[in-house]
Amino acid sequence: MHRTMTSLQMLWPHHRSGWCHAKLALELDSWSWETSIAFMEKADPRPALGALMEAYQKGEITAFEELYRSLGPALRRYLVSLTLSTQQAEDLLQETFLQIHRSRHTYVPPRPLQPWIFGIARHVFLMDRRSRTRRLRNEVEPGDELPDLPAPNRFDAFPHRDQLRRAIATLPPDRREPLLLHHVWGFSFKEVGSILGIREGAAKVRAHRAIAHLRAALGGGNAS
Amino acid sequence: MRPEQGLDRLLEHVGNDLRPVRPLHLGRRCFPALTALGLAFFGVLWWGFGLRPDHEALGPLALWGLSGLEVGAALLLVGLALREAFPGRSPSIAMLSAAAAIAMALHCLSSWITAGKSTVPIPAGQELDAMVFCLGLELCLGVPIALLAMSFIRRGLVTFPWRVGLLGGFGAGLAGNSLWHLICPYSGLAHTLSSHTAGILAVTGIALLVALLWDRARLRSWRTTS
């Protein structure tokens, strides 16, 4: 089992103690490779984040700062995956934390914090999209401006990293979200379903279809 | 914008309003309020109309038991609607559909059992009057229940208000019907399946409309930071 330390220092929801592994396997025509993503957790982050949130609910501003530093990068990348625009994601990140502030009373300890936070981010994204009254287009920015979509760190050595990121960007939103929420941010499919308002089984199916889409998109490329 | 700049701006906003808040326990507030309202409605109905004339023929199980079942189904639907107030806890569409189907099946079963135990027909020529009367009463009972439930749910952060309207409205309509089941003098299956079901669906429709209007209003006031 390959283990790769992520450089993002993100805190991940976990469902068992110790290392949390997310395995993303793609089989291409003539070769197959597996990527395991292991994330080091700061010794069970849920109580730490939950405690921070409770402190924030009690009015501690330092707790809010700590939450921003802990969860901001992950939320930013999640919003990038939704908006496909780093600028828009940055705007929505600010609005997300403002909404977190306004809705801090809706967090009920000791429930997991991350589904709640990501649920708010998704709410902000949907409200923004509706208010702009435009359809979400799966536009891929030109190569130089490709948004920094989440992709496993191991792909740094992969010669077709841009190709993979471009393929992820072209996924339909309803498939891209479950794929990234589960395989990159480590939410269980049950949690993915709660965030997106779909069944656990539907979340699995959509993620599986996303992988099939990626396989088709990458399998026809130059694998050398 | 650099992350630190973003944090500074946020701290400026947040710092102006950092009063302590208590976690929102909607169930602990909403259900007692709904129960109190339901009991108040029942008191008024009992005082105004009295129990249905055939209550002895129905017996306690068909009278109170079936009402209790419908109330249970109503609370289940309202409970699912309450979850919409909490981000990241939305029930799936499949769960909502199953709950709604079960609730409607219970209502049909209740109507069928009641008709089987005591069929009190509507006097000839008064079918339309009876339909309008029952429909109006169901609306008078169900709509306030729906509005009360939605007023609680609004305290949270709702991403899909239409779900709140559908679930809350259906639950409220069912709750209103469970009360009216104790009073309505007519137990014919055709009457209950048409008039009472229409009442439940009408309450659902009104609640959905209210939810959509609320959603439109908040969408108009939506701003993102620049």
mmCIF file of C-alpha atoms in Angstrom, chain A residues 44-216:
data_model
loop_
_atom_site.group_PDB
_atom_site.id
_atom_site.type_symbol
_atom_site.label_atom_id
_atom_site.label_comp_id
_atom_site.label_asym_id
_atom_site.label_seq_id
_atom_site.Cartn_x
_atom_site.Cartn_y
_atom_site.Cartn_z
ATOM 1 C CA ASP A 44 -8.558 12.625 15.421
ATOM 2 C CA PRO A 45 -9.373 16.170 14.295
ATOM 3 C CA ARG A 46 -13.104 15.897 14.893
ATOM 4 C CA PRO A 47 -12.975 16.696 18.606
ATOM 5 C CA ALA A 48 -10.503 19.527 17.912
ATOM 6 C CA LEU A 49 -12.624 21.099 15.180
ATOM 7 C CA GLY A 50 -15.826 20.479 17.072
ATOM 8 C CA ALA A 51 -14.332 22.083 20.163
ATOM 9 C CA LEU A 52 -13.235 25.056 18.063
ATOM 10 C CA MET A 53 -16.728 25.426 16.707
ATOM 11 C CA GLU A 54 -18.243 25.262 20.158
ATOM 12 C CA ALA A 55 -15.801 27.910 21.359
ATOM 13 C CA TYR A 56 -16.752 30.048 18.395
ATOM 14 C CA GLN A 57 -20.439 29.624 19.213
ATOM 15 C CA LYS A 58 -19.634 30.931 22.666
ATOM 16 C CA GLY A 59 -18.104 34.045 21.136
ATOM 17 C CA GLU A 60 -14.380 33.375 20.880
ATOM 18 C CA ILE A 61 -12.971 35.205 17.866
ATOM 19 C CA THR A 62 -9.700 33.267 18.014
ATOM 20 C CA ALA A 63 -11.663 30.075 17.427
ATOM 21 C CA PHE A 64 -13.073 31.588 14.234
ATOM 22 C CA GLU A 65 -9.565 32.463 13.054
ATOM 23 C CA GLU A 66 -8.388 28.945 13.729
ATOM 24 C CA LEU A 67 -11.338 27.483 11.852
ATOM 25 C CA TYR A 68 -10.586 29.732 8.899
ATOM 26 C CA ARG A 69 -6.960 28.635 8.806
ATOM 27 C CA SER A 70 -7.833 24.981 9.265
ATOM 28 C CA LEU A 71 -10.695 24.682 6.825
ATOM 29 C CA GLY A 72 -10.180 27.580 4.438
ATOM 30 C CA PRO A 73 -7.834 25.779 2.022
ATOM 31 C CA ALA A 74 -10.101 22.738 1.754
ATOM 32 C CA LEU A 75 -13.168 24.888 1.238
ATOM 33 C CA ARG A 76 -11.385 26.975 -1.354
ATOM 34 C CA ARG A 77 -10.525 23.906 -3.351
ATOM 35 C CA TYR A 78 -14.052 22.580 -2.998
ATOM 36 C CA LEU A 79 -15.435 25.838 -4.324
ATOM 37 C CA VAL A 80 -12.930 25.794 -7.178
ATOM 38 C CA SER A 81 -14.197 22.343 -8.084
ATOM 39 C CA LEU A 82 -17.734 23.706 -8.166
ATOM 40 C CA THR A 83 -17.160 27.018 -9.908
ATOM 41 C CA LEU A 84 -14.152 26.132 -12.082
ATOM 42 C CA SER A 85 -12.948 29.656 -11.399
ATOM 43 C CA THR A 86 -10.362 30.569 -8.795
ATOM 44 C CA GLN A 87 -11.559 34.168 -8.600
ATOM 45 C CA GLN A 88 -15.159 33.225 -8.087
ATOM 46 C CA ALA A 89 -14.160 30.556 -5.592
ATOM 47 C CA GLU A 90 -12.264 33.152 -3.583
ATOM 48 C CA ASP A 91 -15.331 35.397 -3.498
ATOM 49 C CA LEU A 92 -17.555 32.535 -2.464
ATOM 50 C CA LEU A 93 -15.088 31.477 0.214
ATOM 51 C CA GLN A 94 -15.537 34.820 1.915
ATOM 52 C CA GLU A 95 -19.301 34.520 1.618
ATOM 53 C CA THR A 96 -19.155 30.970 2.970
ATOM 54 C CA PHE A 97 -17.412 32.072 6.140
ATOM 55 C CA LEU A 98 -19.837 34.940 6.498
ATOM 56 C CA GLN A 99 -22.671 32.459 6.157
ATOM 57 C CA ILE A 100 -20.952 30.187 8.681
ATOM 58 C CA HIS A 101 -20.953 33.124 11.036
ATOM 59 C CA ARG A 102 -24.632 33.906 10.483
ATOM 60 C CA SER A 103 -25.616 30.256 10.751
ATOM 61 C CA ARG A 104 -23.293 29.170 13.515
ATOM 62 C CA HIS A 105 -26.302 28.316 15.646
ATOM 63 C CA THR A 106 -27.239 25.538 13.206
ATOM 64 C CA TYR A 107 -24.196 23.497 14.156
ATOM 65 C CA VAL A 108 -25.285 21.053 16.837
ATOM 66 C CA PRO A 109 -22.456 19.354 18.704
ATOM 67 C CA PRO A 110 -21.232 16.682 18.736
ATOM 68 C CA ARG A 111 -22.206 16.105 15.112
ATOM 69 C CA PRO A 112 -19.356 16.046 12.580
ATOM 70 C CA LEU A 113 -18.337 19.543 11.576
ATOM 71 C CA GLN A 114 -17.070 18.976 8.039
ATOM 72 C CA PRO A 115 -20.386 17.896 6.451
ATOM 73 C CA TRP A 116 -21.967 20.970 8.022
ATOM 74 C CA ILE A 117 -19.239 23.280 6.728
ATOM 75 C CA PHE A 118 -19.240 21.793 3.249
ATOM 76 C CA GLY A 119 -23.040 21.904 3.248
ATOM 77 C CA ILE A 120 -22.863 25.653 3.840
ATOM 78 C CA ALA A 121 -20.294 26.062 1.088
ATOM 79 C CA ARG A 122 -22.557 24.226 -1.291
ATOM 80 C CA HIS A 123 -25.507 26.359 -0.197
ATOM 81 C CA VAL A 124 -23.512 29.512 -0.932
ATOM 82 C CA PHE A 125 -22.478 28.184 -4.319
ATOM 83 C CA LEU A 126 -26.056 27.297 -5.269
ATOM 84 C CA MET A 127 -27.455 30.620 -4.101
ATOM 85 C CA ASP A 128 -24.773 32.501 -5.992
ATOM 86 C CA ARG A 129 -25.407 30.527 -9.129
ATOM 87 C CA ARG A 130 -29.137 31.097 -8.944
ATOM 88 C CA SER A 131 -28.731 34.754 -8.241
ATOM 89 C CA ARG A 132 -26.525 35.238 -11.225
ATOM 90 C CA THR A 133 -29.254 33.539 -13.309
ATOM 91 C CA ARG A 134 -26.991 31.720 -15.555
ATOM 92 C CA ARG A 135 -26.494 28.128 -16.326
ATOM 93 C CA LEU A 136 -23.397 26.442 -15.079
ATOM 94 C CA ARG A 137 -21.158 25.738 -18.024
ATOM 95 C CA ASN A 138 -18.562 23.111 -17.972
ATOM 96 C CA GLU A 139 -16.024 25.356 -19.523
ATOM 97 C CA VAL A 140 -12.421 24.408 -19.221
ATOM 98 C CA GLU A 141 -10.095 27.310 -19.002
ATOM 99 C CA PRO A 142 -7.137 27.304 -21.339
ATOM 100 C CA GLY A 143 -4.182 25.265 -20.165
ATOM 101 C CA ASP A 144 -2.257 28.149 -18.637
ATOM 102 C CA GLU A 145 -5.271 29.251 -16.629
ATOM 103 C CA LEU A 146 -6.533 25.826 -15.664
ATOM 104 C CA PRO A 147 -8.019 26.224 -12.187
ATOM 105 C CA ASP A 148 -6.170 24.400 -9.489
ATOM 106 C CA LEU A 149 -8.669 21.586 -9.216
ATOM 107 C CA PRO A 150 -8.039 19.034 -6.523
ATOM 108 C CA ALA A 151 -6.112 16.030 -7.685
ATOM 109 C CA PRO A 152 -4.131 13.484 -5.702
ATOM 110 C CA ASN A 153 -0.620 14.619 -4.914
ATOM 111 C CA ARG A 154 0.804 11.539 -6.461
ATOM 112 C CA PHE A 155 -0.150 12.939 -9.824
ATOM 113 C CA ASP A 156 2.662 15.447 -9.505
ATOM 114 C CA ALA A 157 4.828 12.812 -11.145
ATOM 115 C CA PHE A 158 2.167 11.879 -13.631
ATOM 116 C CA PRO A 159 3.037 13.331 -17.037
ATOM 117 C CA HIS A 160 -0.620 13.874 -17.880
ATOM 118 C CA ARG A 161 -1.582 15.774 -14.739
ATOM 119 C CA ASP A 162 -3.028 18.651 -16.755
ATOM 120 C CA GLN A 163 -4.917 16.144 -18.827
ATOM 121 C CA LEU A 164 -6.382 14.625 -15.675
ATOM 122 C CA ARG A 165 -7.311 17.997 -14.253
ATOM 123 C CA ARG A 166 -8.903 18.959 -17.556
ATOM 124 C CA ALA A 167 -10.843 15.703 -17.566
ATOM 125 C CA ILE A 168 -12.046 16.347 -14.009
ATOM 126 C CA ALA A 169 -13.119 19.841 -15.038
ATOM 127 C CA THR A 170 -15.248 18.455 -17.853
ATOM 128 C CA LEU A 171 -17.169 16.121 -15.578
ATOM 129 C CA PRO A 172 -20.814 17.051 -15.071
ATOM 130 C CA PRO A 173 -21.193 18.804 -11.684
ATOM 131 C CA ASP A 174 -23.426 16.070 -10.293
ATOM 132 C CA ARG A 175 -20.629 13.550 -10.874
ATOM 133 C CA ARG A 176 -17.650 15.740 -10.106
ATOM 134 C CA GLU A 177 -18.906 16.638 -6.654
ATOM 135 C CA PRO A 178 -19.360 13.108 -5.290
ATOM 136 C CA LEU A 179 -16.044 12.032 -6.820
ATOM 137 C CA LEU A 180 -14.073 14.829 -5.189
ATOM 138 C CA LEU A 181 -15.979 14.849 -1.898
ATOM 139 C CA HIS A 182 -15.287 11.161 -1.426
ATOM 140 C CA HIS A 183 -11.937 10.544 -3.079
ATOM 141 C CA VAL A 184 -10.225 13.835 -2.296
ATOM 142 C CA TRP A 185 -11.831 15.152 0.871
ATOM 143 C CA GLY A 186 -12.548 11.729 2.337
ATOM 144 C CA PHE A 187 -16.231 12.042 3.147
ATOM 145 C CA SER A 188 -18.114 8.789 3.394
ATOM 146 C CA PHE A 189 -20.739 8.230 0.741
ATOM 147 C CA LYS A 190 -23.364 8.638 3.433
ATOM 148 C CA GLU A 191 -21.960 12.068 4.266
ATOM 149 C CA VAL A 192 -21.708 12.913 0.582
ATOM 150 C CA GLY A 193 -25.384 12.033 0.262
ATOM 151 C CA SER A 194 -26.297 14.294 3.182
ATOM 152 C CA ILE A 195 -24.345 17.208 1.737
ATOM 153 C CA LEU A 196 -25.826 16.812 -1.724
ATOM 154 C CA GLY A 197 -29.312 15.698 -0.661
ATOM 155 C CA ILE A 198 -29.131 12.334 -2.422
ATOM 156 C CA ARG A 199 -29.074 8.718 -1.331
ATOM 157 C CA GLU A 200 -25.831 7.074 -0.331
ATOM 158 C CA GLY A 201 -26.261 4.640 -3.195
ATOM 159 C CA ALA A 202 -26.794 7.457 -5.671
ATOM 160 C CA ALA A 203 -23.588 9.125 -4.461
ATOM 161 C CA LYS A 204 -21.674 5.894 -5.073
ATOM 162 C CA VAL A 205 -23.154 5.473 -8.521
ATOM 163 C CA ARG A 206 -22.312 9.036 -9.535
ATOM 164 C CA ALA A 207 -18.756 8.722 -8.270
ATOM 165 C CA HIS A 208 -18.373 5.443 -10.126
ATOM 166 C CA ARG A 209 -19.680 7.031 -13.313
ATOM 167 C CA ALA A 210 -17.250 9.899 -12.846
ATOM 168 C CA ILE A 211 -14.381 7.435 -12.676
ATOM 169 C CA ALA A 212 -15.664 5.689 -15.795
ATOM 170 C CA HIS A 213 -15.824 9.085 -17.517
ATOM 171 C CA LEU A 214 -12.240 9.839 -16.482
ATOM 172 C CA ARG A 215 -11.143 6.420 -17.651
ATOM 173 C CA ALA A 216 -12.683 7.029 -21.041
#
